[in-house]
Coordinates of N, CA and C in Angstrom, one line a residue:
Chain A
D14 N 66.3 119.6 40.0 CA 65.5 120.0 38.5 C 66.3 118.9 37.1
T15 N 66.4 118.2 36.8 CA 67.0 118.2 34.9 C 68.0 118.8 35.1
A16 N 69.1 119.3 34.5 CA 70.0 120.0 33.8 C 69.3 120.1 32.5
V17 N 70.1 119.0 32.0 CA 69.6 118.7 30.7 C 68.9 117.6 30.1
S18 N 67.6 117.7 29.3 CA 66.4 116.0 29.6 C 67.4 116.4 28.2
Q19 N 66.3 115.5 28.1 CA 66.2 114.9 26.6 C 64.7 113.2 26.5
T20 N 64.3 113.7 25.8 CA 63.0 112.7 25.0 C 62.8 112.4 23.7
P21 N 62.3 111.2 23.6 CA 62.6 109.9 24.7 C 64.1 109.2 25.2
K22 N 63.5 108.5 25.8 CA 64.9 108.8 26.2 C 64.9 106.6 25.7
Y23 N 64.2 106.4 25.4 CA 64.5 104.9 24.0 C 62.9 105.5 22.7
L24 N 63.2 104.5 21.9 CA 64.0 105.0 20.5 C 63.5 103.5 19.6
V25 N 62.1 102.7 19.5 CA 61.8 102.2 18.5 C 61.6 102.5 17.7
T26 N 62.5 101.4 16.1 CA 61.4 102.6 14.7 C 62.1 101.2 13.9
Q27 N 61.4 101.1 13.1 CA 60.8 100.4 11.4 C 62.0 101.7 10.9
M28 N 62.8 100.4 10.1 CA 64.3 101.0 8.9 C 63.4 101.7 7.9
G29 N 63.8 103.2 7.6 CA 63.5 104.1 6.8 C 62.3 105.0 7.3
N30 N 62.0 105.2 8.4 CA 61.6 106.0 9.3 C 61.7 107.6 9.5
D31 N 61.6 108.2 9.6 CA 62.8 109.5 10.8 C 61.4 109.6 11.1
K32 N 62.3 110.1 12.7 CA 62.1 110.5 14.5 C 62.7 111.7 14.8
S33 N 62.0 111.9 15.5 CA 63.0 113.2 16.1 C 63.6 113.1 17.9
I34 N 64.8 113.4 18.0 CA 65.6 113.3 20.1 C 65.1 114.6 19.9
K35 N 64.9 114.9 21.7 CA 64.2 116.1 21.6 C 66.1 116.6 23.0
C36 N 65.7 117.8 22.9 CA 67.5 118.4 23.6 C 67.0 119.6 24.4
E37 N 67.3 120.2 26.2 CA 66.5 120.5 26.9 C 67.2 121.4 27.1
Q38 N 68.3 122.2 27.3 CA 69.2 122.6 29.0 C 68.2 124.0 29.4
N39 N 68.0 123.8 31.0 CA 68.0 125.0 32.6 C 68.9 125.4 32.7
L40 N 69.9 125.1 32.7 CA 71.4 125.9 32.8 C 72.0 127.2 32.2
G41 N 70.7 127.2 31.2 CA 71.7 129.0 30.9 C 73.2 128.8 29.7
H42 N 73.1 128.1 29.4 CA 74.4 127.8 28.5 C 73.9 127.9 27.3
D43 N 74.6 128.5 26.9 CA 74.8 129.3 25.2 C 75.9 128.2 24.2
T44 N 75.9 127.0 24.7 CA 76.3 126.0 23.6 C 75.4 125.0 24.4
M45 N 75.2 123.8 22.8 CA 74.9 122.0 22.9 C 75.2 121.9 21.7
Y46 N 75.0 120.3 22.1 CA 75.7 119.8 21.6 C 75.1 118.2 21.3
W47 N 75.6 117.3 20.0 CA 74.5 115.7 19.6 C 76.1 115.2 19.4
Y48 N 76.5 114.1 20.3 CA 77.6 113.0 20.4 C 75.9 111.6 19.5
K49 N 76.8 110.2 19.8 CA 77.0 109.2 19.5 C 77.2 108.6 20.3
Q50 N 76.6 108.0 20.4 CA 77.1 106.3 21.1 C 77.7 105.3 20.6
D51 N 77.7 104.1 20.6 CA 78.0 102.9 19.1 C 78.3 101.8 20.4
S52 N 77.5 100.5 19.4 CA 77.9 99.1 20.5 C 79.1 98.9 21.1
K53 N 80.5 100.4 20.5 CA 81.4 99.0 21.6 C 82.1 100.7 22.5
K54 N 80.8 101.8 22.7 CA 80.7 102.8 23.5 C 81.7 103.8 22.8
F55 N 82.3 103.5 21.8 CA 83.2 105.0 21.2 C 82.1 106.1 20.4
L56 N 82.6 107.1 21.4 CA 81.6 108.3 21.8 C 82.8 109.2 20.7
K57 N 81.8 110.0 19.5 CA 82.1 110.9 19.1 C 81.0 111.9 18.2
I58 N 81.4 113.1 18.3 CA 80.2 114.4 18.2 C 80.0 114.2 17.1
M59 N 78.1 114.6 17.2 CA 78.1 114.9 15.8 C 78.4 116.6 14.8
F60 N 77.6 117.0 15.8 CA 77.0 119.5 15.8 C 77.2 119.4 17.5
S61 N 77.8 121.4 17.0 CA 77.2 121.6 17.8 C 77.3 123.4 17.5
Y62 N 75.7 123.5 18.8 CA 75.8 124.5 18.0 C 75.9 125.5 19.6
N63 N 76.4 127.5 19.0 CA 76.2 128.1 19.7 C 75.7 129.2 19.5
N64 N 75.1 129.6 20.6 CA 73.9 130.4 20.4 C 73.5 130.6 19.0
K65 N 72.2 128.8 18.7 CA 71.9 129.4 17.6 C 73.1 128.8 16.9
E66 N 73.6 129.2 16.9 CA 75.1 129.2 15.4 C 75.3 127.5 15.1
L67 N 75.7 126.9 14.1 CA 76.6 126.3 13.9 C 77.7 126.3 14.4
I68 N 78.8 125.5 15.4 CA 79.9 125.7 14.8 C 80.8 124.5 15.1
I69 N 80.1 123.2 15.5 CA 80.9 122.1 14.5 C 80.4 121.6 13.7
N70 N 79.9 120.8 12.8 CA 79.4 119.6 11.9 C 80.5 119.3 11.1
E71 N 81.2 117.4 12.0 CA 81.4 116.5 11.9 C 80.0 115.2 11.0
T72 N 81.3 114.5 10.3 CA 81.1 113.7 8.3 C 79.5 113.7 9.2
V73 N 78.9 113.7 9.0 CA 78.1 112.5 8.9 C 76.8 112.7 7.9
P74 N 76.0 111.6 7.8 CA 75.2 111.5 6.9 C 73.9 112.8 6.7
N75 N 74.3 113.7 5.4 CA 72.7 114.4 5.9 C 71.3 113.9 6.3
R76 N 71.6 112.6 6.1 CA 69.8 112.1 7.0 C 69.2 112.4 8.2
F77 N 70.8 113.7 9.0 CA 71.1 114.0 10.1 C 70.9 115.5 10.6
S78 N 69.9 116.2 10.3 CA 69.1 117.4 10.8 C 69.8 117.7 11.9
P79 N 69.8 119.1 12.6 CA 69.9 119.6 14.0 C 69.3 120.7 14.0
K80 N 68.4 121.6 14.6 CA 68.1 121.9 14.7 C 67.4 123.1 15.7
S81 N 68.0 124.1 16.2 CA 68.2 124.9 17.5 C 66.9 126.2 17.4
P82 N 66.0 126.0 17.9 CA 64.9 126.7 18.0 C 65.4 128.1 18.9
D83 N 65.9 127.8 19.5 CA 66.4 129.0 20.7 C 68.2 128.2 21.5
K84 N 69.0 129.2 22.5 CA 69.6 128.6 22.1 C 69.1 127.2 23.6
A85 N 67.8 127.3 24.4 CA 67.9 125.9 25.3 C 67.6 124.8 24.4
H86 N 67.5 125.0 22.8 CA 67.4 123.9 23.0 C 68.2 123.4 21.9
L87 N 68.0 122.0 20.9 CA 68.7 121.4 20.1 C 67.8 120.3 19.6
N88 N 67.5 119.9 19.0 CA 66.3 119.1 18.4 C 67.5 118.3 17.7
L89 N 67.5 116.6 17.4 CA 68.2 115.9 16.1 C 66.5 115.0 15.2
H90 N 67.4 115.5 14.3 CA 66.4 115.3 13.1 C 66.9 113.6 12.6
I91 N 66.0 112.8 12.2 CA 67.0 111.2 11.7 C 65.3 111.6 11.0
N92 N 66.1 111.3 8.8 CA 65.8 110.6 8.0 C 65.9 109.6 7.7
S93 N 64.8 108.7 6.9 CA 66.3 107.4 6.6 C 65.9 106.9 7.4
L94 N 65.3 106.2 8.7 CA 66.7 105.3 8.9 C 67.0 104.7 8.2
E95 N 68.5 104.0 9.8 CA 69.3 102.5 9.0 C 69.7 102.2 10.0
L96 N 69.9 100.5 9.7 CA 70.4 99.4 11.3 C 71.4 100.4 11.5
G97 N 72.5 101.0 11.2 CA 73.5 101.8 11.9 C 73.0 102.7 12.3
D98 N 72.0 102.8 12.6 CA 72.0 104.5 12.6 C 71.6 103.9 14.7
S99 N 70.7 102.9 14.5 CA 71.4 102.0 16.5 C 72.1 102.7 16.7
A100 N 71.9 103.2 18.3 CA 72.9 103.7 19.2 C 72.0 104.3 20.0
V101 N 73.5 104.8 20.6 CA 72.8 106.1 22.0 C 72.7 107.5 22.2
Y102 N 72.3 108.5 21.7 CA 72.8 110.0 21.1 C 72.4 110.6 22.3
F103 N 73.8 111.3 23.5 CA 73.2 111.7 24.2 C 73.5 113.4 23.6
C104 N 73.1 114.8 23.9 CA 73.3 115.7 24.4 C 73.6 116.1 25.2
A105 N 74.5 116.7 24.4 CA 75.3 118.3 25.7 C 75.0 119.6 25.7
S106 N 75.4 120.5 26.9 CA 75.4 121.7 27.2 C 77.0 122.5 27.8
S107 N 78.1 123.4 27.6 CA 78.7 124.0 28.0 C 78.1 125.4 27.8
L108 N 78.6 125.8 29.7 CA 78.0 127.4 28.9 C 79.3 128.6 27.8
G109 N 79.9 128.3 27.5 CA 80.9 128.4 26.3 C 81.1 128.1 25.3
L110 N 82.3 127.7 24.4 CA 82.7 127.4 23.4 C 84.1 126.1 24.2
P111 N 84.0 125.2 23.7 CA 84.3 124.0 23.7 C 85.5 123.8 24.5
G112 N 86.0 124.5 23.5 CA 88.2 124.3 24.4 C 88.3 124.2 25.9
I113 N 87.4 124.9 26.3 CA 87.8 125.4 28.0 C 86.6 125.3 28.9
D114 N 85.8 124.4 28.3 CA 84.2 125.3 29.3 C 83.7 123.4 29.3
T115 N 84.0 122.3 30.2 CA 82.6 122.2 31.1 C 81.3 121.5 30.3
Q116 N 81.5 120.2 29.8 CA 80.5 119.3 29.4 C 78.8 119.5 29.6
Y117 N 78.1 119.5 29.9 CA 77.2 118.5 31.2 C 75.8 117.8 29.6
F118 N 76.0 116.8 31.0 CA 75.6 115.9 29.3 C 74.1 115.5 30.1
G119 N 73.2 115.0 29.0 CA 71.3 114.8 29.3 C 72.1 112.2 29.0
P120 N 71.0 112.3 30.4 CA 70.7 110.8 30.4 C 70.5 109.5 29.3
G121 N 70.5 110.2 27.6 CA 70.6 109.3 26.1 C 69.3 109.2 26.0
T122 N 69.4 108.9 24.1 CA 68.3 108.5 23.9 C 68.7 107.4 23.5
R123 N 68.7 105.9 23.3 CA 69.6 104.7 23.3 C 67.6 104.3 21.9
L124 N 68.3 104.6 20.7 CA 67.8 104.1 19.3 C 68.5 103.2 19.2
T125 N 67.2 102.9 19.0 CA 66.9 100.6 17.5 C 66.5 101.0 16.8
V126 N 66.5 100.4 15.7 CA 66.3 100.4 14.3 C 66.3 99.6 14.0
L127 N 65.3 99.2 13.9 CA 64.1 97.2 13.3 C 64.4 97.1 11.9
Chain B
A1 N 96.7 118.0 13.6 CA 95.8 117.2 13.7 C 96.2 117.3 15.6
Q2 N 95.0 116.5 15.7 CA 94.4 115.7 17.2 C 94.3 114.8 17.1
S3 N 95.0 113.9 18.5 CA 94.1 112.9 18.5 C 94.1 112.4 20.1
V4 N 93.6 111.3 20.8 CA 93.8 110.9 21.7 C 93.6 110.0 22.5
T5 N 94.6 108.5 22.7 CA 94.9 107.6 22.9 C 95.0 107.1 23.9
Q6 N 93.6 106.5 24.8 CA 93.8 105.9 25.8 C 94.4 104.0 25.3
L7 N 95.2 103.8 26.2 CA 95.9 102.9 25.9 C 95.1 101.7 26.5
D8 N 94.5 101.7 27.4 CA 94.7 100.2 28.1 C 92.4 100.5 27.9
S9 N 91.9 99.0 27.6 CA 90.5 99.2 27.0 C 89.3 98.4 28.0
H10 N 90.8 98.0 29.3 CA 89.5 97.9 30.4 C 91.1 97.5 31.2
V11 N 90.9 97.9 32.5 CA 91.3 97.4 33.7 C 91.1 97.1 34.7
S12 N 90.9 96.5 35.5 CA 91.0 95.7 36.7 C 91.7 96.4 38.0
V13 N 91.4 96.3 39.5 CA 91.9 96.3 40.2 C 91.3 96.0 41.2
S14 N 91.9 95.9 42.1 CA 91.4 95.6 44.0 C 90.5 96.4 44.4
E15 N 89.4 96.5 44.9 CA 89.0 97.4 46.0 C 89.6 98.5 47.1
G16 N 90.4 98.8 46.8 CA 91.0 99.9 48.5 C 92.8 99.6 48.0
T17 N 93.2 99.2 46.8 CA 94.7 99.6 45.4 C 94.4 100.8 45.0
P18 N 94.7 101.7 43.9 CA 95.9 102.2 42.8 C 94.8 102.0 42.2
V19 N 94.6 103.4 41.0 CA 93.8 103.1 40.2 C 94.8 104.2 38.9
L20 N 94.8 103.4 37.7 CA 95.9 104.2 37.0 C 95.0 103.5 35.3
L21 N 94.5 104.4 34.5 CA 93.8 105.3 34.3 C 95.2 106.0 32.4
R22 N 95.7 105.9 32.0 CA 96.6 106.0 31.4 C 96.7 106.6 29.3
C23 N 96.2 107.8 29.5 CA 95.9 109.1 28.7 C 96.7 109.6 28.2
N24 N 97.4 109.1 26.7 CA 97.9 110.0 25.9 C 97.1 111.3 24.7
Y25 N 98.2 111.9 24.1 CA 97.6 112.9 23.0 C 98.8 113.7 21.7
S26 N 97.4 113.7 20.8 CA 98.6 114.6 20.0 C 97.8 116.0 19.7
S27 N 98.7 116.9 19.5 CA 98.1 118.8 19.6 C 98.7 119.9 18.8
S28 N 98.5 120.2 17.5 CA 99.1 121.2 16.9 C 99.4 122.8 17.9
Y29 N 98.0 122.8 18.8 CA 98.0 123.9 19.1 C 97.4 122.9 21.7
S30 N 97.6 124.1 21.7 CA 97.9 124.5 23.5 C 96.5 123.6 23.4
P31 N 96.6 122.5 24.0 CA 95.4 121.7 24.2 C 94.1 121.9 26.1
S32 N 93.3 121.4 25.4 CA 92.2 121.1 26.6 C 92.1 120.0 27.0
L33 N 91.9 119.1 28.0 CA 92.0 117.6 28.7 C 91.3 117.4 29.2
F34 N 90.4 116.9 29.4 CA 89.6 116.6 30.8 C 89.1 115.1 30.5
W35 N 88.9 114.3 31.4 CA 88.8 113.3 32.0 C 86.7 113.0 32.2
Y36 N 86.3 112.3 31.7 CA 84.9 112.1 31.8 C 84.5 110.7 32.2
V37 N 83.7 110.9 33.3 CA 82.3 109.6 33.2 C 81.1 108.8 33.2
Q38 N 81.2 107.4 32.8 CA 80.2 107.3 32.5 C 80.2 105.9 33.3
H39 N 78.8 106.4 34.0 CA 78.4 104.8 34.6 C 77.6 104.3 34.5
P40 N 78.0 102.7 34.0 CA 76.1 101.7 32.9 C 75.2 103.0 32.7
N41 N 74.5 102.9 31.8 CA 73.3 103.1 32.2 C 72.5 104.8 31.7
K42 N 74.1 105.5 32.2 CA 74.2 106.8 32.4 C 74.6 107.8 31.6
G43 N 75.2 109.1 31.9 CA 75.4 109.9 31.1 C 77.0 110.1 31.7
L44 N 77.2 110.9 30.8 CA 78.7 111.6 30.9 C 78.7 112.3 32.4
Q45 N 79.8 112.4 33.2 CA 79.7 113.6 34.0 C 81.8 113.7 33.9
L46 N 82.1 115.4 34.2 CA 83.5 116.3 34.0 C 83.2 115.3 35.7
L47 N 85.5 114.9 35.7 CA 86.3 114.1 36.4 C 86.7 114.7 36.9
L48 N 87.5 116.1 35.3 CA 88.0 117.2 35.8 C 88.8 117.1 34.8
K49 N 89.3 118.6 34.8 CA 90.3 119.4 33.0 C 91.5 120.0 33.7
Y50 N 92.2 119.8 32.2 CA 93.4 120.4 32.4 C 92.9 121.7 31.6
T51 N 93.3 123.7 31.6 CA 92.8 124.4 30.6 C 94.2 124.9 31.1
S52 N 95.2 125.1 31.2 CA 96.2 125.4 30.7 C 97.1 126.4 32.6
A53 N 95.8 125.9 33.2 CA 97.1 125.8 34.9 C 97.4 125.2 35.6
A54 N 97.3 124.8 36.7 CA 98.1 124.0 36.9 C 98.4 122.6 36.5
T55 N 99.5 122.3 36.5 CA 100.1 120.8 35.3 C 98.5 119.6 36.4
L56 N 99.4 119.6 38.0 CA 98.6 118.5 38.5 C 97.2 119.4 39.0
V57 N 95.7 118.7 38.1 CA 94.0 118.1 38.6 C 93.9 117.8 39.7
K58 N 93.1 118.3 40.6 CA 92.4 117.6 40.8 C 91.0 117.9 41.1
G59 N 90.0 116.4 41.4 CA 88.7 116.7 40.7 C 88.0 116.0 41.4
I60 N 86.7 115.1 40.5 CA 86.5 114.5 42.6 C 86.1 113.7 42.7
N61 N 84.8 113.2 43.7 CA 85.9 111.6 44.6 C 86.8 110.8 44.3
G62 N 87.5 112.1 44.6 CA 89.2 111.5 44.8 C 89.9 111.2 43.3
F63 N 90.1 111.5 42.2 CA 90.8 111.2 41.4 C 91.8 112.5 41.0
E64 N 92.4 112.3 40.2 CA 93.6 113.2 39.8 C 93.9 113.1 38.9
A65 N 94.8 114.5 37.8 CA 95.6 113.7 36.9 C 96.5 114.8 36.9
E66 N 97.7 114.6 35.8 CA 98.6 115.7 35.7 C 99.1 115.5 34.1
F67 N 99.1 116.6 33.6 CA 99.0 116.6 32.9 C 101.4 116.8 32.0
K68 N 101.7 116.6 31.7 CA 103.0 115.8 31.8 C 103.1 116.9 29.7
K69 N 103.9 118.1 29.5 CA 103.5 117.9 27.4 C 105.0 117.5 27.2
S70 N 105.8 117.1 27.8 CA 106.9 115.8 27.7 C 106.7 114.9 27.3
E71 N 106.0 114.7 28.1 CA 105.2 113.5 27.9 C 104.2 113.0 27.3
T72 N 103.8 114.0 26.8 CA 102.3 114.4 25.6 C 100.6 113.8 26.1
S73 N 101.0 113.1 27.8 CA 100.0 112.4 28.8 C 99.3 112.8 29.4
F74 N 97.9 111.9 30.1 CA 97.0 113.0 30.4 C 96.7 111.9 32.0
H75 N 97.2 110.8 32.9 CA 97.3 110.1 33.1 C 95.8 110.5 34.2
L76 N 94.8 109.1 34.2 CA 94.3 109.7 35.4 C 94.6 108.3 36.9
T77 N 94.4 109.3 37.8 CA 94.5 108.3 39.6 C 93.6 108.3 40.2
K78 N 94.2 107.1 40.8 CA 93.1 107.9 42.7 C 94.2 106.6 43.5
P79 N 94.2 106.6 44.7 CA 95.4 106.1 45.3 C 94.5 105.5 46.3
S80 N 94.0 104.8 45.6 CA 92.3 103.6 46.4 C 90.7 103.5 45.8
A81 N 91.0 103.3 45.2 CA 89.9 102.8 44.3 C 88.2 101.8 45.1
H82 N 87.2 102.1 44.9 CA 86.0 101.9 45.2 C 85.3 101.0 44.5
M83 N 84.5 100.1 44.8 CA 83.4 99.9 44.4 C 83.2 100.8 43.1
S84 N 82.9 102.3 44.7 CA 81.8 102.7 42.9 C 82.0 103.3 42.5
D85 N 83.8 103.0 41.7 CA 84.2 103.7 41.0 C 84.7 103.2 39.4
A86 N 83.7 101.6 39.6 CA 83.8 100.5 38.3 C 82.2 101.7 37.0
A87 N 82.6 101.7 36.2 CA 82.8 103.1 35.5 C 83.3 102.6 33.8
E88 N 83.4 103.4 32.7 CA 83.8 103.7 31.2 C 84.3 105.0 31.9
Y89 N 85.9 105.0 31.5 CA 86.2 106.9 31.6 C 86.3 106.5 30.4
F90 N 86.5 108.1 30.1 CA 86.8 108.9 29.1 C 87.6 109.4 29.2
C91 N 89.1 109.7 28.4 CA 89.6 110.3 28.4 C 89.5 111.8 27.1
V92 N 89.2 113.4 26.4 CA 88.3 113.9 26.0 C 90.0 115.3 25.8
V93 N 90.2 115.8 24.4 CA 91.2 116.6 24.2 C 90.4 117.9 23.5
T94 N 91.0 118.5 23.8 CA 90.2 120.1 22.8 C 91.2 121.2 22.5
L95 N 90.9 121.7 21.7 CA 91.8 122.9 21.4 C 91.1 124.1 21.6
R96 N 92.0 124.7 22.8 CA 91.1 126.0 23.8 C 92.2 127.9 22.5
N97 N 92.4 126.9 21.0 CA 92.7 128.7 19.9 C 91.8 127.7 19.5
R98 N 90.9 126.7 19.2 CA 90.0 126.1 18.0 C 89.1 125.7 19.2
D99 N 87.8 126.3 18.5 CA 86.8 125.5 20.0 C 85.8 124.6 18.8
D100 N 86.1 124.1 17.5 CA 85.8 123.3 16.8 C 86.3 121.6 17.1
K101 N 87.0 121.8 18.0 CA 87.8 120.0 17.4 C 87.6 119.6 19.6
I102 N 86.9 118.7 19.5 CA 86.8 117.6 19.9 C 86.3 116.7 19.5
I103 N 87.7 116.0 20.6 CA 88.2 114.5 20.6 C 88.1 114.0 21.1
F104 N 87.0 112.5 21.5 CA 87.4 111.6 22.6 C 88.0 110.3 22.4
G105 N 88.1 109.2 23.1 CA 89.5 108.1 23.8 C 88.0 107.4 23.4
K106 N 88.9 106.3 23.2 CA 87.6 104.7 22.9 C 87.0 104.4 24.2
G107 N 88.0 105.1 25.6 CA 87.4 104.7 26.9 C 88.3 103.4 27.4
T108 N 87.8 104.2 28.6 CA 88.2 102.5 29.5 C 87.7 101.9 31.0
R109 N 87.2 100.5 30.6 CA 86.6 99.8 31.3 C 87.3 99.7 32.5
L110 N 87.1 100.7 34.0 CA 87.6 100.1 34.6 C 86.7 98.7 35.7
H111 N 87.3 97.9 36.7 CA 86.5 97.1 36.7 C 87.3 96.3 38.3
I112 N 86.7 96.4 39.0 CA 87.0 96.8 40.9 C 86.7 95.4 41.1
L113 N 87.4 94.9 41.7 CA 87.7 93.9 41.8 C 87.4 93.4 43.8
P114 N 86.5 92.6 44.0 CA 85.7 93.0 45.6 C 87.8 91.9 46.5

């Protein structure tokens, strides 16, 4: 059974479109995260939710909106996609808060904006 | 403020020789430190972590790291490299007293020469 899963694995879309990426974890964790990895492999945290409450909200364009319907799911919606949004987006989860607990990562969603 | 610096973007070693991947950090609070590995086209996986217990931390696949407060370092080592160790390695710092900060290093690509 996959611990942290993301859909879709690949997403190719045109500039200006709106798209969503879904993430689910079956580990019973309280905290979930979204990361962006650019073409140089640099990873940056975007958002984190703990028990459905937003705890990390880094400086990202407000075109990006996370939604956590329950503790096991954290979705990422992106409006008006731009070329610079092309990247691999990783979802992760941890048992508790990020200060101590290990994060478990999903396989990533490769987003390509044409 | 906190930061993490991985001193080498690429490291090449021969199979069977020791591995050293360097990581230095700065932190105003007590840090937790992690090393994650990312194999090509995969998500990240925890190798090991330091969260205030023993300063010498042993991880999976024969890796270990030592937390040196005086040098603000958390270098990753392995006595004998294996071809399967070829991957991207990320050093990560979080703040144990503030759970809203997660900083990834820029990564070190480890190449294993036959």
